[in-house]
PDB file of C-alpha atoms in Angstrom:
ATOM      1  CA  MET R 229     -24.078  -3.253 -10.385  1.00  0.00           C
ATOM      2  CA  LYS R 230     -22.094  -6.405  -9.536  1.00  0.00           C
ATOM      3  CA  LYS R 231     -19.857  -4.356  -7.229  1.00  0.00           C
ATOM      4  CA  CYS R 232     -22.918  -2.993  -5.372  1.00  0.00           C
ATOM      5  CA  ARG R 233     -24.312  -6.499  -4.959  1.00  0.00           C
ATOM      6  CA  LYS R 234     -20.976  -7.733  -3.645  1.00  0.00           C
ATOM      7  CA  ILE R 235     -20.743  -4.885  -1.111  1.00  0.00           C
ATOM      8  CA  LEU R 236     -24.313  -5.511   0.027  1.00  0.00           C
ATOM      9  CA  HIS R 237     -23.665  -9.255   0.283  1.00  0.00           C
ATOM     10  CA  ASN R 238     -20.491  -8.621   2.309  1.00  0.00           C
ATOM     11  CA  PHE R 239     -22.399  -6.230   4.541  1.00  0.00           C
ATOM     12  CA  ILE R 240     -25.229  -8.663   5.235  1.00  0.00           C
ATOM     13  CA  SER R 241     -22.982 -11.658   5.761  1.00  0.00           C
ATOM     14  CA  SER R 242     -20.590  -9.678   7.995  1.00  0.00           C
ATOM     15  CA  THR R 243     -23.355  -8.740  10.416  1.00  0.00           C
ATOM     16  CA  LYS R 244     -24.708 -11.078  13.037  1.00  0.00           C
ATOM     17  CA  LEU R 245     -28.168  -9.750  12.177  1.00  0.00           C
ATOM     18  CA  TYR R 246     -28.428 -12.084   9.210  1.00  0.00           C
ATOM     19  CA  GLU R 247     -27.734 -15.156  11.351  1.00  0.00           C
ATOM     20  CA  LYS R 248     -30.191 -14.095  14.059  1.00  0.00           C
ATOM     21  CA  ASN R 249     -32.872 -12.943  11.564  1.00  0.00           C
ATOM     22  CA  ILE R 250     -33.103  -9.602  13.338  1.00  0.00           C
ATOM     23  CA  PHE R 251     -33.887  -7.135  10.588  1.00  0.00           C
ATOM     24  CA  THR R 252     -35.215  -4.080  12.391  1.00  0.00           C
ATOM     25  CA  VAL R 253     -34.555  -0.777  10.683  1.00  0.00           C
ATOM     26  CA  SER R 254     -32.573   0.483  13.656  1.00  0.00           C
ATOM     27  CA  ASN R 255     -30.316  -2.579  13.743  1.00  0.00           C
ATOM     28  CA  MET R 256     -29.787  -2.561   9.986  1.00  0.00           C
ATOM     29  CA  LEU R 257     -28.912   1.144   9.889  1.00  0.00           C
ATOM     30  CA  SER R 258     -26.537   0.833  12.808  1.00  0.00           C
ATOM     31  CA  ALA R 259     -24.790  -2.156  11.272  1.00  0.00           C
ATOM     32  CA  PHE R 260     -24.632  -0.522   7.838  1.00  0.00           C
ATOM     33  CA  PHE R 261     -23.024   2.680   9.132  1.00  0.00           C
ATOM     34  CA  HIS R 262     -20.487   0.620  11.072  1.00  0.00           C
ATOM     35  CA  PHE R 263     -19.748  -1.386   7.901  1.00  0.00           C
ATOM     36  CA  LYS R 264     -19.541   1.771   5.775  1.00  0.00           C
ATOM     37  CA  TRP R 265     -17.192   3.401   8.305  1.00  0.00           C
ATOM     38  CA  LYS R 266     -14.942   0.338   8.190  1.00  0.00           C
ATOM     39  CA  ILE R 267     -14.774   0.512   4.370  1.00  0.00           C
ATOM     40  CA  MET R 268     -14.036   4.240   4.449  1.00  0.00           C
ATOM     41  CA  LEU R 269     -11.096   3.671   6.792  1.00  0.00           C
ATOM     42  CA  LEU R 270      -9.510   1.121   4.471  1.00  0.00           C
ATOM     43  CA  ASN R 271      -8.547   3.440   1.627  1.00  0.00           C
ATOM     44  CA  ASP R 272      -5.316   4.632   0.032  1.00  0.00           C
ATOM     45  CA  GLU R 273      -4.679   7.148   2.805  1.00  0.00           C
ATOM     46  CA  TYR R 274      -5.046   4.460   5.481  1.00  0.00           C
ATOM     47  CA  TYR R 275      -2.581   2.119   3.786  1.00  0.00           C
ATOM     48  CA  MET R 276      -0.137   4.965   3.124  1.00  0.00           C
ATOM     49  CA  GLN R 277      -0.259   5.740   6.848  1.00  0.00           C
ATOM     50  CA  GLN R 278       0.779   2.137   7.433  1.00  0.00           C
ATOM     51  CA  ALA R 279       3.672   2.584   4.984  1.00  0.00           C
ATOM     52  CA  LEU R 280       4.634   5.762   6.872  1.00  0.00           C
ATOM     53  CA  ARG R 281       4.773   3.734  10.085  1.00  0.00           C
ATOM     54  CA  GLU R 282       7.278   1.445   8.387  1.00  0.00           C
ATOM     55  CA  ALA R 283       9.257   4.465   7.190  1.00  0.00           C
ATOM     56  CA  ALA R 284       9.356   5.778  10.772  1.00  0.00           C
ATOM     57  CA  LYS R 285      10.977   2.487  11.827  1.00  0.00           C
ATOM     58  CA  ALA R 286      13.671   3.045   9.206  1.00  0.00           C
ATOM     59  CA  PHE R 287      14.146   6.611  10.447  1.00  0.00           C
ATOM     60  CA  GLU R 288      14.636   5.367  14.020  1.00  0.00           C
ATOM     61  CA  GLN R 289      17.295   2.918  12.815  1.00  0.00           C
ATOM     62  CA  ASP R 290      19.121   5.603  10.811  1.00  0.00           C
ATOM     63  CA  GLU R 291      18.043   4.107   7.478  1.00  0.00           C
ATOM     64  CA  ILE R 292      16.651   6.220   4.653  1.00  0.00           C
ATOM     65  CA  PRO R 293      13.006   6.468   5.786  1.00  0.00           C
ATOM     66  CA  ILE R 294      11.071   4.662   3.107  1.00  0.00           C
ATOM     67  CA  GLY R 295       8.331   2.211   4.026  1.00  0.00           C
ATOM     68  CA  ALA R 296       6.104  -0.088   2.008  1.00  0.00           C
ATOM     69  CA  VAL R 297       3.063  -2.278   2.532  1.00  0.00           C
ATOM     70  CA  ILE R 298       1.374  -4.713   0.168  1.00  0.00           C
ATOM     71  CA  VAL R 299      -2.392  -5.159   0.310  1.00  0.00           C
ATOM     72  CA  VAL R 300      -4.589  -7.919  -1.115  1.00  0.00           C
ATOM     73  CA  ASN R 301      -8.368  -7.844  -0.563  1.00  0.00           C
ATOM     74  CA  GLN R 302      -8.058  -4.976   1.935  1.00  0.00           C
ATOM     75  CA  LYS R 303      -5.605  -6.973   4.074  1.00  0.00           C
ATOM     76  CA  ILE R 304      -1.960  -6.061   4.568  1.00  0.00           C
ATOM     77  CA  ILE R 305       0.045  -9.155   3.668  1.00  0.00           C
ATOM     78  CA  ALA R 306       3.547  -7.640   3.779  1.00  0.00           C
ATOM     79  CA  ARG R 307       5.333  -4.739   5.455  1.00  0.00           C
ATOM     80  CA  ALA R 308       8.891  -3.528   5.087  1.00  0.00           C
ATOM     81  CA  TYR R 309      11.219  -0.570   5.373  1.00  0.00           C
ATOM     82  CA  ASN R 310      14.643   0.217   3.963  1.00  0.00           C
ATOM     83  CA  MET R 311      17.352  -1.937   5.528  1.00  0.00           C
ATOM     84  CA  THR R 312      20.326  -1.202   3.263  1.00  0.00           C
ATOM     85  CA  GLU R 313      22.618  -0.149   6.139  1.00  0.00           C
ATOM     86  CA  GLN R 314      21.530  -2.894   8.531  1.00  0.00           C
ATOM     87  CA  LEU R 315      21.935  -5.658   5.969  1.00  0.00           C
ATOM     88  CA  ASN R 316      24.876  -4.019   4.181  1.00  0.00           C
ATOM     89  CA  ASP R 317      22.938  -4.626   0.961  1.00  0.00           C
ATOM     90  CA  SER R 318      22.218  -1.875  -1.554  1.00  0.00           C
ATOM     91  CA  THR R 319      19.206  -3.837  -2.860  1.00  0.00           C
ATOM     92  CA  ALA R 320      17.440  -4.031   0.530  1.00  0.00           C
ATOM     93  CA  HIS R 321      14.889  -1.360  -0.385  1.00  0.00           C
ATOM     94  CA  ALA R 322      11.487  -1.351   1.284  1.00  0.00           C
ATOM     95  CA  GLU R 323       9.730  -2.310  -1.949  1.00  0.00           C
ATOM     96  CA  ILE R 324      11.988  -5.286  -2.661  1.00  0.00           C
ATOM     97  CA  LEU R 325      11.709  -6.584   0.910  1.00  0.00           C
ATOM     98  CA  ALA R 326       7.917  -6.162   0.877  1.00  0.00           C
ATOM     99  CA  LEU R 327       7.617  -7.969  -2.473  1.00  0.00           C
ATOM    100  CA  THR R 328       9.718 -10.885  -1.189  1.00  0.00           C
ATOM    101  CA  SER R 329       7.599 -11.109   1.937  1.00  0.00           C
ATOM    102  CA  ALA R 330       4.370 -11.066  -0.104  1.00  0.00           C
ATOM    103  CA  TYR R 331       5.648 -13.777  -2.474  1.00  0.00           C
ATOM    104  CA  ASN R 332       6.449 -15.973   0.512  1.00  0.00           C
ATOM    105  CA  PHE R 333       3.139 -15.241   2.225  1.00  0.00           C
ATOM    106  CA  LEU R 334       1.101 -16.169  -0.866  1.00  0.00           C
ATOM    107  CA  GLY R 335       3.431 -18.870  -2.185  1.00  0.00           C
ATOM    108  CA  SER R 336       3.423 -17.162  -5.575  1.00  0.00           C
ATOM    109  CA  LYS R 337       5.869 -15.311  -7.793  1.00  0.00           C
ATOM    110  CA  TYR R 338       3.200 -12.968  -9.157  1.00  0.00           C
ATOM    111  CA  LEU R 339       0.919 -10.536  -7.317  1.00  0.00           C
ATOM    112  CA  PRO R 340      -1.805  -9.578  -9.824  1.00  0.00           C
ATOM    113  CA  GLU R 341      -4.388  -8.845  -7.105  1.00  0.00           C
ATOM    114  CA  ALA R 342      -2.027  -6.760  -4.944  1.00  0.00           C
ATOM    115  CA  THR R 343      -1.478  -3.068  -4.371  1.00  0.00           C
ATOM    116  CA  LEU R 344       1.922  -1.836  -3.223  1.00  0.00           C
ATOM    117  CA  TYR R 345       1.983   1.371  -1.165  1.00  0.00           C
ATOM    118  CA  VAL R 346       5.364   3.078  -0.790  1.00  0.00           C
ATOM    119  CA  THR R 347       6.153   6.423   0.806  1.00  0.00           C
ATOM    120  CA  VAL R 348       8.519   7.630  -1.945  1.00  0.00           C
ATOM    121  CA  GLU R 349       8.562   7.182  -5.716  1.00  0.00           C
ATOM    122  CA  PRO R 350      10.309   3.859  -6.473  1.00  0.00           C
ATOM    123  CA  CYS R 351      13.780   3.744  -8.000  1.00  0.00           C
ATOM    124  CA  LEU R 352      14.527   2.026 -11.283  1.00  0.00           C
ATOM    125  CA  MET R 353      15.570  -1.243  -9.587  1.00  0.00           C
ATOM    126  CA  CYS R 354      12.340  -1.437  -7.582  1.00  0.00           C
ATOM    127  CA  VAL R 355      10.202  -0.615 -10.616  1.00  0.00           C
ATOM    128  CA  GLY R 356      11.853  -3.538 -12.435  1.00  0.00           C
ATOM    129  CA  ALA R 357      10.886  -5.861  -9.579  1.00  0.00           C
ATOM    130  CA  MET R 358       7.356  -4.450  -9.610  1.00  0.00           C
ATOM    131  CA  TYR R 359       7.094  -5.045 -13.336  1.00  0.00           C
ATOM    132  CA  TRP R 360       7.870  -8.751 -12.900  1.00  0.00           C
ATOM    133  CA  SER R 361       5.511  -9.082  -9.931  1.00  0.00           C
ATOM    134  CA  LYS R 362       2.586  -7.949 -12.131  1.00  0.00           C
ATOM    135  CA  LEU R 363       1.053  -5.798  -9.382  1.00  0.00           C
ATOM    136  CA  SER R 364      -2.477  -4.514  -9.890  1.00  0.00           C
ATOM    137  CA  ARG R 365      -1.661  -1.072  -8.464  1.00  0.00           C
ATOM    138  CA  VAL R 366       1.287   0.935  -7.204  1.00  0.00           C
ATOM    139  CA  VAL R 367       0.657   3.941  -4.964  1.00  0.00           C
ATOM    140  CA  TRP R 368       3.351   6.300  -3.736  1.00  0.00           C
ATOM    141  CA  GLY R 369       3.443   9.436  -1.645  1.00  0.00           C
ATOM    142  CA  ALA R 370       6.336  11.812  -2.360  1.00  0.00           C
ATOM    143  CA  ASP R 371       8.052  12.201  -5.710  1.00  0.00           C
ATOM    144  CA  ASP R 372      11.813  11.640  -5.893  1.00  0.00           C
ATOM    145  CA  GLU R 373      13.227  13.776  -8.698  1.00  0.00           C
ATOM    146  CA  LYS R 374      16.812  12.691  -7.998  1.00  0.00           C
ATOM    147  CA  ASN R 375      16.531   8.920  -7.529  1.00  0.00           C
ATOM    148  CA  GLY R 376      12.995   8.081  -8.657  1.00  0.00           C
ATOM    149  CA  HIS R 377      12.465   5.940 -11.742  1.00  0.00           C
ATOM    150  CA  ARG R 378      10.961   8.757 -13.820  1.00  0.00           C
ATOM    151  CA  HIS R 379      14.219  10.615 -14.365  1.00  0.00           C
ATOM    152  CA  VAL R 380      15.388   7.525 -16.302  1.00  0.00           C
ATOM    153  CA  THR R 381      12.185   6.039 -17.725  1.00  0.00           C
ATOM    154  CA  GLU R 382      10.099   9.009 -18.890  1.00  0.00           C
ATOM    155  CA  PRO R 383       8.261   9.167 -21.222  1.00  0.00           C
ATOM    156  CA  ASN R 384       7.977   5.348 -21.119  1.00  0.00           C
ATOM    157  CA  PHE R 385       5.753   3.431 -18.707  1.00  0.00           C
ATOM    158  CA  PRO R 386       8.077   0.991 -16.901  1.00  0.00           C
ATOM    159  CA  PHE R 387       5.377  -0.901 -14.991  1.00  0.00           C
ATOM    160  CA  HIS R 388       3.471  -3.955 -16.151  1.00  0.00           C
ATOM    161  CA  PRO R 389       0.843  -2.921 -18.745  1.00  0.00           C
ATOM    162  CA  LYS R 390      -2.019  -3.859 -16.399  1.00  0.00           C
ATOM    163  CA  THR R 391      -0.592  -1.959 -13.414  1.00  0.00           C
ATOM    164  CA  LYS R 392      -2.369   1.235 -12.414  1.00  0.00           C
ATOM    165  CA  ILE R 393      -0.459   4.072 -10.738  1.00  0.00           C
ATOM    166  CA  ARG R 394      -1.601   6.639  -8.175  1.00  0.00           C
ATOM    167  CA  THR R 395       0.730   9.266  -6.773  1.00  0.00           C
ATOM    168  CA  GLY R 396       0.680  12.036  -4.197  1.00  0.00           C
ATOM    169  CA  ILE R 397      -1.087  10.179  -1.379  1.00  0.00           C
ATOM    170  CA  LEU R 398      -0.017  11.880   1.884  1.00  0.00           C
ATOM    171  CA  LYS R 399       2.682  13.543  -0.196  1.00  0.00           C
ATOM    172  CA  ALA R 400       3.498  16.257   2.357  1.00  0.00           C
ATOM    173  CA  GLU R 401       3.899  13.788   5.229  1.00  0.00           C
ATOM    174  CA  CYS R 402       6.084  11.454   3.168  1.00  0.00           C
ATOM    175  CA  ALA R 403       8.270  14.317   1.912  1.00  0.00           C
ATOM    176  CA  LEU R 404       8.615  15.814   5.402  1.00  0.00           C
ATOM    177  CA  LEU R 405       9.980  12.560   6.799  1.00  0.00           C
ATOM    178  CA  MET R 406      12.621  12.423   4.050  1.00  0.00           C
ATOM    179  CA  LYS R 407      13.574  16.111   4.475  1.00  0.00           C
ATOM    180  CA  THR R 408      13.868  15.717   8.236  1.00  0.00           C
ATOM    181  CA  PHE R 409      16.085  12.675   7.852  1.00  0.00           C
ATOM    182  CA  PHE R 410      18.514  14.356   5.468  1.00  0.00           C
ATOM    183  CA  GLN R 411      18.585  17.597   7.505  1.00  0.00           C
ATOM    184  CA  LYS R 412      19.501  15.515  10.554  1.00  0.00           C
ATOM    185  CA  ARG R 413      22.403  13.928   8.679  1.00  0.00           C
ATOM    186  CA  ARG R 414      23.940  17.276   7.627  1.00  0.00           C
TER     187      ARG R 414
END
């Protein structure tokens, strides 16, 4: 019930109708459907598309095409893609770079309100960084059976106990980008 009240409050306060005291049914319905459409666009698929855009940048620069974005309150606060070749640094993974950017943006060493979206299952190093960041959620697209954390950590849960995981978002698109990259290199 509190969530419904909050959404309704956000809807009313985000419309100019409230300020102008124009509450006709037509105006309210129009504004509500616009507001609802905006909420529907800002979902896991939308943010994974943004991570895919970052991965495409890596692809163009001949880096392994993995991208990440970090979201707090439906706002992207950090974006990154793999830069291991460019920086000559094996730790310059998209997730690590995005976490560092988010810490700097918020001026905090923890991100308990944040969701990290990454195109491919994180490696063990990145999962360790995510554990210490205390992320609220981690969402990834394609699984990585060879280098993903699960081949080392299963059956244990390597994330912070409060972190929720969602996998398989735009899985086919994320996997296709990786397959295309490695086929190009052969």
